[in-house]
mmCIF file of C-alpha atoms in Angstrom:
data_model
loop_
_atom_site.group_PDB
_atom_site.id
_atom_site.type_symbol
_atom_site.label_atom_id
_atom_site.label_comp_id
_atom_site.label_asym_id
_atom_site.label_seq_id
_atom_site.Cartn_x
_atom_site.Cartn_y
_atom_site.Cartn_z
ATOM 1 C CA UNK C 1 19.174 -0.631 -6.108
ATOM 2 C CA UNK C 2 18.424 0.565 -2.552
ATOM 3 C CA UNK C 3 21.255 0.453 -0.036
ATOM 4 C CA UNK C 4 20.562 -0.808 3.454
ATOM 5 C CA UNK C 5 20.849 2.109 5.866
ATOM 6 C CA UNK C 6 21.021 0.309 9.220
ATOM 7 C CA UNK C 7 23.639 2.084 11.326
ATOM 8 C CA UNK C 8 27.133 0.613 11.152
ATOM 9 C CA UNK C 9 30.468 1.019 12.889
ATOM 10 C CA UNK C 10 30.587 3.623 15.658
ATOM 11 C CA UNK C 11 26.979 4.667 14.904
ATOM 12 C CA UNK C 12 25.707 1.169 15.478
ATOM 13 C CA UNK C 13 24.736 1.592 19.112
ATOM 14 C CA UNK C 14 22.458 -0.723 21.067
ATOM 15 C CA UNK C 15 18.803 0.138 20.757
ATOM 16 C CA UNK C 16 17.054 -1.209 23.829
ATOM 17 C CA UNK C 17 14.233 0.758 25.404
ATOM 18 C CA UNK C 18 10.632 0.908 26.466
ATOM 19 C CA UNK C 19 8.133 3.131 24.685
ATOM 20 C CA UNK C 20 4.376 3.673 24.601
ATOM 21 C CA UNK C 21 3.900 2.898 20.899
ATOM 22 C CA UNK C 22 6.285 0.977 18.640
ATOM 23 C CA UNK C 23 5.634 1.292 14.890
ATOM 24 C CA UNK C 24 7.572 -1.267 12.851
ATOM 25 C CA UNK C 25 7.715 -0.087 9.243
ATOM 26 C CA UNK C 26 8.281 3.464 7.988
ATOM 27 C CA UNK C 27 6.454 3.630 4.678
ATOM 28 C CA UNK C 28 2.871 4.642 3.905
ATOM 29 C CA UNK C 29 1.026 2.650 6.586
ATOM 30 C CA UNK C 30 3.485 3.305 9.412
ATOM 31 C CA UNK C 31 3.695 7.020 8.667
ATOM 32 C CA UNK C 32 -0.113 7.264 8.561
ATOM 33 C CA UNK C 33 -0.301 5.689 12.027
ATOM 34 C CA UNK C 34 2.317 8.141 13.314
ATOM 35 C CA UNK C 35 0.378 11.090 11.862
ATOM 36 C CA UNK C 36 -2.590 10.327 14.082
ATOM 37 C CA UNK C 37 -0.400 10.256 17.213
ATOM 38 C CA UNK C 38 1.128 13.714 16.714
ATOM 39 C CA UNK C 39 0.902 15.870 19.830
ATOM 40 C CA UNK C 40 -0.312 13.024 22.030
ATOM 41 C CA UNK C 41 2.632 13.258 24.409
ATOM 42 C CA UNK C 42 3.234 9.522 24.056
ATOM 43 C CA UNK C 43 6.687 8.039 23.524
ATOM 44 C CA UNK C 44 6.335 6.860 19.917
ATOM 45 C CA UNK C 45 9.216 5.061 18.214
ATOM 46 C CA UNK C 46 9.271 4.047 14.553
ATOM 47 C CA UNK C 47 11.846 1.611 13.189
ATOM 48 C CA UNK C 48 12.626 0.347 9.714
ATOM 49 C CA UNK C 49 15.474 -1.412 7.964
ATOM 50 C CA UNK C 50 15.790 1.586 5.623
ATOM 51 C CA UNK C 51 15.721 5.333 6.124
ATOM 52 C CA UNK C 52 12.342 6.996 5.665
ATOM 53 C CA UNK C 53 11.699 7.498 1.949
ATOM 54 C CA UNK C 54 14.716 5.435 0.914
ATOM 55 C CA UNK C 55 13.212 2.314 -0.636
ATOM 56 C CA UNK C 56 10.509 2.795 -3.255
ATOM 57 C CA UNK C 57 8.860 -0.445 -4.390
ATOM 58 C CA UNK C 58 5.856 0.710 -6.443
ATOM 59 C CA UNK C 59 4.855 3.022 -9.282
ATOM 60 C CA UNK C 60 3.738 5.537 -6.625
ATOM 61 C CA UNK C 61 0.376 6.587 -7.981
ATOM 62 C CA UNK C 62 -2.724 7.633 -6.039
ATOM 63 C CA UNK C 63 -6.038 9.447 -6.580
ATOM 64 C CA UNK C 64 -5.136 13.136 -6.470
ATOM 65 C CA UNK C 65 -7.871 13.790 -3.911
ATOM 66 C CA UNK C 66 -5.854 11.755 -1.377
ATOM 67 C CA UNK C 67 -2.798 13.974 -1.890
ATOM 68 C CA UNK C 68 -5.044 16.987 -1.314
ATOM 69 C CA UNK C 69 -6.721 15.483 1.763
ATOM 70 C CA UNK C 70 -3.347 14.786 3.398
ATOM 71 C CA UNK C 71 -1.774 18.059 2.230
ATOM 72 C CA UNK C 72 0.942 16.208 0.322
ATOM 73 C CA UNK C 73 0.642 18.086 -2.964
ATOM 74 C CA UNK C 74 4.305 19.059 -2.776
ATOM 75 C CA UNK C 75 5.241 15.505 -3.764
ATOM 76 C CA UNK C 76 3.115 15.464 -6.944
ATOM 77 C CA UNK C 77 4.882 14.622 -10.198
ATOM 78 C CA UNK C 78 2.150 14.372 -12.833
ATOM 79 C CA UNK C 79 -1.657 14.253 -12.956
ATOM 80 C CA UNK C 80 -3.916 12.330 -15.358
ATOM 81 C CA UNK C 81 -7.610 12.695 -16.138
ATOM 82 C CA UNK C 82 -7.660 9.704 -18.490
ATOM 83 C CA UNK C 83 -6.443 6.119 -18.569
ATOM 84 C CA UNK C 84 -5.662 4.361 -21.840
ATOM 85 C CA UNK C 85 -6.231 0.586 -21.747
ATOM 86 C CA UNK C 86 -4.769 -1.613 -24.494
ATOM 87 C CA UNK C 87 -6.057 -5.106 -25.289
ATOM 88 C CA UNK C 88 -4.967 -7.330 -28.210
ATOM 89 C CA UNK C 89 -8.038 -6.223 -30.188
ATOM 90 C CA UNK C 90 -8.575 -2.569 -29.311
ATOM 91 C CA UNK C 91 -7.477 0.334 -27.144
ATOM 92 C CA UNK C 92 -9.977 2.097 -24.886
ATOM 93 C CA UNK C 93 -9.697 5.549 -23.374
ATOM 94 C CA UNK C 94 -11.346 5.964 -19.979
ATOM 95 C CA UNK C 95 -12.197 9.489 -18.847
ATOM 96 C CA UNK C 96 -11.763 9.350 -15.072
ATOM 97 C CA UNK C 97 -14.329 11.014 -12.778
ATOM 98 C CA UNK C 98 -11.417 11.881 -10.463
ATOM 99 C CA UNK C 99 -7.808 12.439 -11.422
ATOM 100 C CA UNK C 100 -4.893 10.141 -10.643
ATOM 101 C CA UNK C 101 -1.375 11.374 -9.881
ATOM 102 C CA UNK C 102 2.129 9.988 -9.686
ATOM 103 C CA UNK C 103 4.318 11.353 -6.916
ATOM 104 C CA UNK C 104 7.890 11.424 -5.635
ATOM 105 C CA UNK C 105 8.218 8.737 -2.958
ATOM 106 C CA UNK C 106 10.982 10.382 -0.934
ATOM 107 C CA UNK C 107 9.214 13.751 -0.840
ATOM 108 C CA UNK C 108 5.852 12.128 -0.034
ATOM 109 C CA UNK C 109 7.332 10.324 2.969
ATOM 110 C CA UNK C 110 9.182 13.424 4.157
ATOM 111 C CA UNK C 111 6.036 15.535 4.035
ATOM 112 C CA UNK C 112 3.981 12.890 5.811
ATOM 113 C CA UNK C 113 6.612 12.507 8.514
ATOM 114 C CA UNK C 114 6.508 16.273 9.123
ATOM 115 C CA UNK C 115 2.894 15.812 10.221
ATOM 116 C CA UNK C 116 4.029 13.607 13.110
ATOM 117 C CA UNK C 117 6.487 13.929 15.989
ATOM 118 C CA UNK C 118 7.634 10.314 15.880
ATOM 119 C CA UNK C 119 11.192 9.323 16.779
ATOM 120 C CA UNK C 120 12.849 7.176 14.108
ATOM 121 C CA UNK C 121 15.678 4.640 14.169
ATOM 122 C CA UNK C 122 17.011 2.229 11.534
ATOM 123 C CA UNK C 123 16.917 -1.389 12.683
ATOM 124 C CA UNK C 124 15.916 -4.725 11.198
ATOM 125 C CA UNK C 125 12.995 -6.430 12.932
ATOM 126 C CA UNK C 126 13.694 -10.104 13.554
ATOM 127 C CA UNK C 127 10.513 -11.190 15.363
ATOM 128 C CA UNK C 128 8.818 -10.872 18.728
ATOM 129 C CA UNK C 129 8.016 -12.555 21.995
ATOM 130 C CA UNK C 130 4.866 -11.037 23.483
ATOM 131 C CA UNK C 131 5.389 -7.285 23.779
ATOM 132 C CA UNK C 132 9.138 -7.625 23.168
ATOM 133 C CA UNK C 133 10.192 -6.925 19.568
ATOM 134 C CA UNK C 134 13.589 -8.365 18.636
ATOM 135 C CA UNK C 135 15.779 -6.300 16.312
ATOM 136 C CA UNK C 136 19.362 -6.553 15.119
ATOM 137 C CA UNK C 137 20.195 -3.658 17.475
ATOM 138 C CA UNK C 138 18.444 -4.917 20.587
ATOM 139 C CA UNK C 139 15.049 -5.545 22.163
ATOM 140 C CA UNK C 140 12.222 -3.005 22.211
ATOM 141 C CA UNK C 141 9.141 -3.101 24.432
ATOM 142 C CA UNK C 142 5.790 -1.365 24.100
ATOM 143 C CA UNK C 143 2.181 -2.137 25.061
ATOM 144 C CA UNK C 144 1.030 -0.864 21.645
ATOM 145 C CA UNK C 145 2.861 -2.465 18.708
ATOM 146 C CA UNK C 146 2.141 -1.966 14.998
ATOM 147 C CA UNK C 147 3.370 -4.222 12.186
ATOM 148 C CA UNK C 148 3.577 -2.141 9.004
ATOM 149 C CA UNK C 149 6.504 -4.135 7.619
ATOM 150 C CA UNK C 150 4.874 -5.587 4.522
ATOM 151 C CA UNK C 151 3.592 -8.897 3.232
ATOM 152 C CA UNK C 152 5.966 -11.054 5.317
ATOM 153 C CA UNK C 153 3.925 -10.190 8.440
ATOM 154 C CA UNK C 154 7.072 -10.374 10.532
ATOM 155 C CA UNK C 155 5.461 -9.906 13.949
ATOM 156 C CA UNK C 156 2.917 -12.675 13.438
ATOM 157 C CA UNK C 157 3.432 -15.914 15.308
ATOM 158 C CA UNK C 158 1.459 -17.744 12.623
ATOM 159 C CA UNK C 159 2.958 -20.050 10.022
ATOM 160 C CA UNK C 160 4.830 -18.154 7.315
ATOM 161 C CA UNK C 161 3.899 -19.133 3.749
ATOM 162 C CA UNK C 162 6.523 -18.126 1.223
ATOM 163 C CA UNK C 163 6.059 -17.474 -2.507
ATOM 164 C CA UNK C 164 5.022 -19.012 -4.783
ATOM 165 C CA UNK C 165 2.613 -20.802 -2.422
ATOM 166 C CA UNK C 166 1.518 -17.595 -0.692
ATOM 167 C CA UNK C 167 -1.506 -15.710 -2.036
ATOM 168 C CA UNK C 168 0.507 -12.975 -3.672
ATOM 169 C CA UNK C 169 0.818 -11.184 -6.958
ATOM 170 C CA UNK C 170 4.214 -10.018 -8.167
ATOM 171 C CA UNK C 171 5.326 -6.870 -9.914
ATOM 172 C CA UNK C 172 8.484 -5.440 -11.430
ATOM 173 C CA UNK C 173 9.133 -2.117 -13.109
ATOM 174 C CA UNK C 174 11.891 0.013 -14.585
ATOM 175 C CA UNK C 175 12.342 3.756 -14.071
ATOM 176 C CA UNK C 176 14.191 5.220 -17.067
ATOM 177 C CA UNK C 177 14.462 8.939 -17.673
ATOM 178 C CA UNK C 178 11.790 10.147 -20.054
ATOM 179 C CA UNK C 179 8.454 11.899 -20.368
ATOM 180 C CA UNK C 180 4.931 11.039 -21.440
ATOM 181 C CA UNK C 181 1.407 12.407 -21.503
ATOM 182 C CA UNK C 182 -0.599 9.189 -21.158
ATOM 183 C CA UNK C 183 -1.147 6.818 -18.257
ATOM 184 C CA UNK C 184 -1.439 3.397 -19.914
ATOM 185 C CA UNK C 185 -2.368 -0.190 -19.065
ATOM 186 C CA UNK C 186 -1.931 -3.315 -21.201
ATOM 187 C CA UNK C 187 -4.175 -6.329 -20.599
ATOM 188 C CA UNK C 188 -2.416 -8.454 -23.148
ATOM 189 C CA UNK C 189 -1.008 -12.021 -23.005
ATOM 190 C CA UNK C 190 1.942 -10.902 -25.081
ATOM 191 C CA UNK C 191 3.262 -9.470 -21.826
ATOM 192 C CA UNK C 192 1.509 -11.490 -19.119
ATOM 193 C CA UNK C 193 -1.247 -14.105 -19.257
ATOM 194 C CA UNK C 194 -3.003 -13.206 -15.996
ATOM 195 C CA UNK C 195 -2.217 -9.634 -15.008
ATOM 196 C CA UNK C 196 -1.386 -6.387 -16.716
ATOM 197 C CA UNK C 197 1.432 -4.058 -17.746
ATOM 198 C CA UNK C 198 1.645 -0.304 -17.218
ATOM 199 C CA UNK C 199 3.333 2.938 -18.094
ATOM 200 C CA UNK C 200 2.972 5.723 -15.500
ATOM 201 C CA UNK C 201 4.804 8.928 -16.466
ATOM 202 C CA UNK C 202 6.130 10.873 -13.466
ATOM 203 C CA UNK C 203 7.546 14.193 -14.586
ATOM 204 C CA UNK C 204 11.040 13.481 -15.862
ATOM 205 C CA UNK C 205 10.869 9.679 -15.589
ATOM 206 C CA UNK C 206 8.693 6.804 -16.770
ATOM 207 C CA UNK C 207 7.533 3.973 -14.525
ATOM 208 C CA UNK C 208 7.043 0.954 -16.763
ATOM 209 C CA UNK C 209 6.357 -2.537 -15.488
ATOM 210 C CA UNK C 210 4.470 -5.818 -15.475
ATOM 211 C CA UNK C 211 2.362 -7.379 -12.712
ATOM 212 C CA UNK C 212 1.200 -10.988 -12.551
ATOM 213 C CA UNK C 213 -1.740 -12.311 -10.525
ATOM 214 C CA UNK C 214 0.054 -15.685 -10.492
ATOM 215 C CA UNK C 215 3.186 -15.777 -8.311
ATOM 216 C CA UNK C 216 4.675 -18.612 -10.381
ATOM 217 C CA UNK C 217 4.846 -16.409 -13.490
ATOM 218 C CA UNK C 218 8.061 -14.434 -13.842
ATOM 219 C CA UNK C 219 7.859 -10.780 -14.811
ATOM 220 C CA UNK C 220 11.399 -9.645 -15.654
ATOM 221 C CA UNK C 221 11.488 -10.802 -19.278
ATOM 222 C CA UNK C 222 8.094 -9.239 -20.172
ATOM 223 C CA UNK C 223 9.091 -6.007 -18.384
ATOM 224 C CA UNK C 224 12.240 -5.803 -20.492
ATOM 225 C CA UNK C 225 10.217 -6.578 -23.613
ATOM 226 C CA UNK C 226 7.645 -3.879 -22.825
ATOM 227 C CA UNK C 227 10.425 -1.339 -22.326
ATOM 228 C CA UNK C 228 11.917 -2.366 -25.668
ATOM 229 C CA UNK C 229 8.528 -2.012 -27.381
ATOM 230 C CA UNK C 230 8.222 1.499 -25.925
ATOM 231 C CA UNK C 231 11.777 2.247 -27.093
ATOM 232 C CA UNK C 232 13.066 3.082 -23.641
ATOM 233 C CA UNK C 233 15.983 1.578 -21.676
ATOM 234 C CA UNK C 234 15.218 -1.071 -19.051
ATOM 235 C CA UNK C 235 16.989 0.720 -16.206
ATOM 236 C CA UNK C 236 16.249 1.452 -12.560
ATOM 237 C CA UNK C 237 14.658 -1.848 -11.536
ATOM 238 C CA UNK C 238 12.384 -2.161 -8.533
ATOM 239 C CA UNK C 239 9.627 -4.555 -7.559
ATOM 240 C CA UNK C 240 7.924 -6.496 -4.843
ATOM 241 C CA UNK C 241 5.430 -9.179 -3.935
ATOM 242 C CA UNK C 242 1.874 -7.854 -3.653
ATOM 243 C CA UNK C 243 -0.693 -9.438 -1.292
ATOM 244 C CA UNK C 244 -4.093 -9.854 -2.920
ATOM 245 C CA UNK C 245 -6.167 -11.205 -0.050
ATOM 246 C CA UNK C 246 -7.266 -9.557 3.191
ATOM 247 C CA UNK C 247 -5.680 -11.010 6.342
ATOM 248 C CA UNK C 248 -6.542 -10.528 10.048
ATOM 249 C CA UNK C 249 -5.663 -6.973 11.090
ATOM 250 C CA UNK C 250 -5.004 -7.976 14.710
ATOM 251 C CA UNK C 251 -3.296 -10.965 16.253
ATOM 252 C CA UNK C 252 -2.861 -11.392 19.995
ATOM 253 C CA UNK C 253 -1.927 -7.789 20.895
ATOM 254 C CA UNK C 254 -0.404 -6.656 17.581
ATOM 255 C CA UNK C 255 -1.979 -4.239 15.080
ATOM 256 C CA UNK C 256 -1.264 -5.096 11.410
ATOM 257 C CA UNK C 257 -1.539 -2.360 8.769
ATOM 258 C CA UNK C 258 -0.986 -2.154 5.035
ATOM 259 C CA UNK C 259 0.468 -5.150 3.218
ATOM 260 C CA UNK C 260 0.978 -7.055 6.487
ATOM 261 C CA UNK C 261 -2.839 -7.112 6.775
ATOM 262 C CA UNK C 262 -3.397 -7.699 3.051
ATOM 263 C CA UNK C 263 -4.822 -4.198 2.634
ATOM 264 C CA UNK C 264 -3.568 -3.876 -0.951
ATOM 265 C CA UNK C 265 -6.600 -4.027 -3.263
ATOM 266 C CA UNK C 266 -6.965 -7.107 -5.479
ATOM 267 C CA UNK C 267 -7.323 -6.595 -9.256
ATOM 268 C CA UNK C 268 -5.677 -3.142 -9.367
ATOM 269 C CA UNK C 269 -2.883 -3.827 -6.834
ATOM 270 C CA UNK C 270 -3.482 -0.320 -5.475
ATOM 271 C CA UNK C 271 -2.002 -0.428 -1.982
ATOM 272 C CA UNK C 272 -0.872 3.097 -1.138
ATOM 273 C CA UNK C 273 -4.320 4.610 -0.648
ATOM 274 C CA UNK C 274 -5.469 1.682 1.470
ATOM 275 C CA UNK C 275 -2.267 1.672 3.538
ATOM 276 C CA UNK C 276 -2.948 5.311 4.395
ATOM 277 C CA UNK C 277 -6.637 4.662 5.026
ATOM 278 C CA UNK C 278 -6.178 1.729 7.401
ATOM 279 C CA UNK C 279 -3.098 3.369 8.942
ATOM 280 C CA UNK C 280 -5.215 6.378 9.880
ATOM 281 C CA UNK C 281 -7.885 4.079 11.333
ATOM 282 C CA UNK C 282 -5.293 2.212 13.382
ATOM 283 C CA UNK C 283 -3.661 5.437 14.563
ATOM 284 C CA UNK C 284 -6.981 6.790 15.800
ATOM 285 C CA UNK C 285 -7.601 3.686 17.874
ATOM 286 C CA UNK C 286 -4.113 3.938 19.383
ATOM 287 C CA UNK C 287 -4.660 7.640 20.073
ATOM 288 C CA UNK C 288 -7.840 6.822 21.969
ATOM 289 C CA UNK C 289 -5.889 4.437 24.224
ATOM 290 C CA UNK C 290 -3.182 7.041 24.822
ATOM 291 C CA UNK C 291 -5.842 9.636 25.681
ATOM 292 C CA UNK C 292 -7.464 7.185 28.172
ATOM 293 C CA UNK C 293 -10.657 7.117 26.109
ATOM 294 C CA UNK C 294 -10.278 3.432 25.300
ATOM 295 C CA UNK C 295 -8.468 0.268 26.350
ATOM 296 C CA UNK C 296 -5.987 -1.812 24.405
ATOM 297 C CA UNK C 297 -8.490 -4.665 24.142
ATOM 298 C CA UNK C 298 -11.211 -2.352 22.873
ATOM 299 C CA UNK C 299 -8.827 -0.774 20.363
ATOM 300 C CA UNK C 300 -7.821 -4.193 19.037
ATOM 301 C CA UNK C 301 -11.454 -5.219 18.694
ATOM 302 C CA UNK C 302 -12.554 -2.002 17.017
ATOM 303 C CA UNK C 303 -9.670 -1.893 14.556
ATOM 304 C CA UNK C 304 -9.997 -5.578 13.708
ATOM 305 C CA UNK C 305 -13.722 -5.130 13.098
ATOM 306 C CA UNK C 306 -13.113 -2.014 10.982
ATOM 307 C CA UNK C 307 -10.735 -3.896 8.702
ATOM 308 C CA UNK C 308 -12.978 -6.959 8.503
ATOM 309 C CA UNK C 309 -15.984 -4.794 7.561
ATOM 310 C CA UNK C 310 -14.255 -4.256 4.209
ATOM 311 C CA UNK C 311 -13.878 -7.996 3.534
ATOM 312 C CA UNK C 312 -16.810 -8.182 1.123
ATOM 313 C CA UNK C 313 -15.252 -5.433 -1.044
ATOM 314 C CA UNK C 314 -11.971 -7.333 -1.169
ATOM 315 C CA UNK C 315 -13.771 -10.576 -2.057
ATOM 316 C CA UNK C 316 -15.595 -8.815 -4.893
ATOM 317 C CA UNK C 317 -12.373 -7.368 -6.288
ATOM 318 C CA UNK C 318 -10.601 -10.733 -5.945
ATOM 319 C CA UNK C 319 -13.390 -12.492 -7.864
ATOM 320 C CA UNK C 320 -13.040 -9.841 -10.565
ATOM 321 C CA UNK C 321 -9.275 -10.423 -10.602
ATOM 322 C CA UNK C 322 -9.817 -14.144 -11.157
ATOM 323 C CA UNK C 323 -12.363 -13.404 -13.896
ATOM 324 C CA UNK C 324 -10.050 -10.996 -15.708
ATOM 325 C CA UNK C 325 -7.233 -13.540 -15.499
ATOM 326 C CA UNK C 326 -9.445 -16.142 -17.153
ATOM 327 C CA UNK C 327 -10.807 -13.723 -19.797
ATOM 328 C CA UNK C 328 -7.450 -12.646 -21.189
ATOM 329 C CA UNK C 329 -7.224 -12.266 -24.208
ATOM 330 C CA UNK C 330 -10.915 -12.708 -25.039
ATOM 331 C CA UNK C 331 -13.054 -10.261 -26.944
ATOM 332 C CA UNK C 332 -15.328 -10.166 -23.878
ATOM 333 C CA UNK C 333 -12.572 -8.403 -21.958
ATOM 334 C CA UNK C 334 -12.156 -5.941 -24.813
ATOM 335 C CA UNK C 335 -15.903 -5.319 -24.753
ATOM 336 C CA UNK C 336 -15.722 -4.615 -21.015
ATOM 337 C CA UNK C 337 -12.872 -2.153 -21.571
ATOM 338 C CA UNK C 338 -14.918 -0.451 -24.234
ATOM 339 C CA UNK C 339 -17.996 -0.320 -21.975
ATOM 340 C CA UNK C 340 -16.029 1.670 -19.412
ATOM 341 C CA UNK C 341 -15.670 4.417 -22.018
ATOM 342 C CA UNK C 342 -19.367 5.152 -21.482
ATOM 343 C CA UNK C 343 -19.510 8.155 -19.096
ATOM 344 C CA UNK C 344 -22.365 6.871 -16.934
ATOM 345 C CA UNK C 345 -20.934 3.366 -16.444
ATOM 346 C CA UNK C 346 -17.438 4.792 -15.993
ATOM 347 C CA UNK C 347 -18.548 7.199 -13.267
ATOM 348 C CA UNK C 348 -20.559 4.493 -11.480
ATOM 349 C CA UNK C 349 -17.615 2.057 -11.442
ATOM 350 C CA UNK C 350 -14.853 4.472 -10.477
ATOM 351 C CA UNK C 351 -16.845 6.303 -7.800
ATOM 352 C CA UNK C 352 -17.621 3.010 -6.075
ATOM 353 C CA UNK C 353 -14.021 1.971 -6.374
ATOM 354 C CA UNK C 354 -12.910 5.211 -4.692
ATOM 355 C CA UNK C 355 -15.372 4.579 -1.843
ATOM 356 C CA UNK C 356 -13.421 1.491 -0.796
ATOM 357 C CA UNK C 357 -11.055 3.975 0.892
ATOM 358 C CA UNK C 358 -12.513 7.480 0.500
ATOM 359 C CA UNK C 359 -10.317 10.583 0.877
ATOM 360 C CA UNK C 360 -12.832 12.166 3.275
ATOM 361 C CA UNK C 361 -11.596 9.674 5.888
ATOM 362 C CA UNK C 362 -8.242 11.442 6.019
ATOM 363 C CA UNK C 363 -9.764 14.602 7.535
ATOM 364 C CA UNK C 364 -8.636 15.023 11.123
ATOM 365 C CA UNK C 365 -11.417 14.391 13.621
ATOM 366 C CA UNK C 366 -11.665 13.543 17.295
ATOM 367 C CA UNK C 367 -11.998 9.881 18.249
ATOM 368 C CA UNK C 368 -15.390 8.854 19.578
ATOM 369 C CA UNK C 369 -16.121 5.512 21.264
ATOM 370 C CA UNK C 370 -18.690 3.247 19.672
ATOM 371 C CA UNK C 371 -22.260 3.781 20.864
ATOM 372 C CA UNK C 372 -22.766 2.077 24.195
ATOM 373 C CA UNK C 373 -19.101 1.068 24.472
ATOM 374 C CA UNK C 374 -17.709 0.925 27.979
ATOM 375 C CA UNK C 375 -14.233 2.422 28.251
ATOM 376 C CA UNK C 376 -11.711 2.644 31.006
ATOM 377 C CA UNK C 377 -8.328 4.300 31.294
ATOM 378 C CA UNK C 378 -5.499 2.180 29.935
ATOM 379 C CA UNK C 379 -2.150 2.186 31.686
ATOM 380 C CA UNK C 380 0.777 2.371 29.294
ATOM 381 C CA UNK C 381 4.055 0.835 30.367
#
């Protein structure tokens, strides 16, 4: 299990300062924001309860084209051109129009951090009052604040809804040593009634787990049972709650990115690609403010609108998630799995799915204000 890395003893100094940009959260979304601010000359501080790359909470898989677009190929563990889907009645083999790869979380984060010049400190975020962010090491102030802390949405002043009442899925997996050639999914009520199970090989380890669309359904027992069925030890546990509904990406003067904005995709629970995608979008808006090409208010409006423009895609995927949950274990679901073996239908479905957050967006490009937008220089504290 991960060990909390917040500084202790003589290293636990007070952390009270002003900065231009404060990024709370040092995983995929926060690091993507920091990437876009590299070389800006701004005072950018990133904080997290854990060291960068310390706390993996997912199977760490992503379309390979995103690793290539971000020049993170050094973290790649294993690549797959096919996905095997098991239902109670039949197994289907989907030939993917683009490959999918598992990667090493620690190396991925290290490589992404190298593309930024952000300063990092370990600290636990407790909440905020306006532009003041409270941490267990002191208060931090910045005119530009990013919440990339995850589904708890710590910097929101809205009402917190805890599981199982929150609109969340839940997932748990084990990481035993081992090897495999197939990336597999199980849509099978023997493991979970509304959700799926998986086996993602990653070089010298297997990432095997169960995810439930219903937060009231526990996933440890079926995860252990799946591991037993695959004849592997249930060791190396990790898991998390997974948001499956888009939430406002801005609130007052805070930018929310990744799980804190509900950017994880419903149905597939793919959240890494979207955390990077929306993190890049957020970082570009912040960069425009730093470069005096935009204002904070304009950046908030543009980023909020950018996130909201994807709402219809999230609603479509959420409706599909509900439908799949109701269909399990019907023969109709098996027929759908079999239909996706057809090359033309398969390519149509997966290409549109990739377009929800396309890798071309990761290419570095200069920020341009919206047509007709009036900008003024923003003064950073």
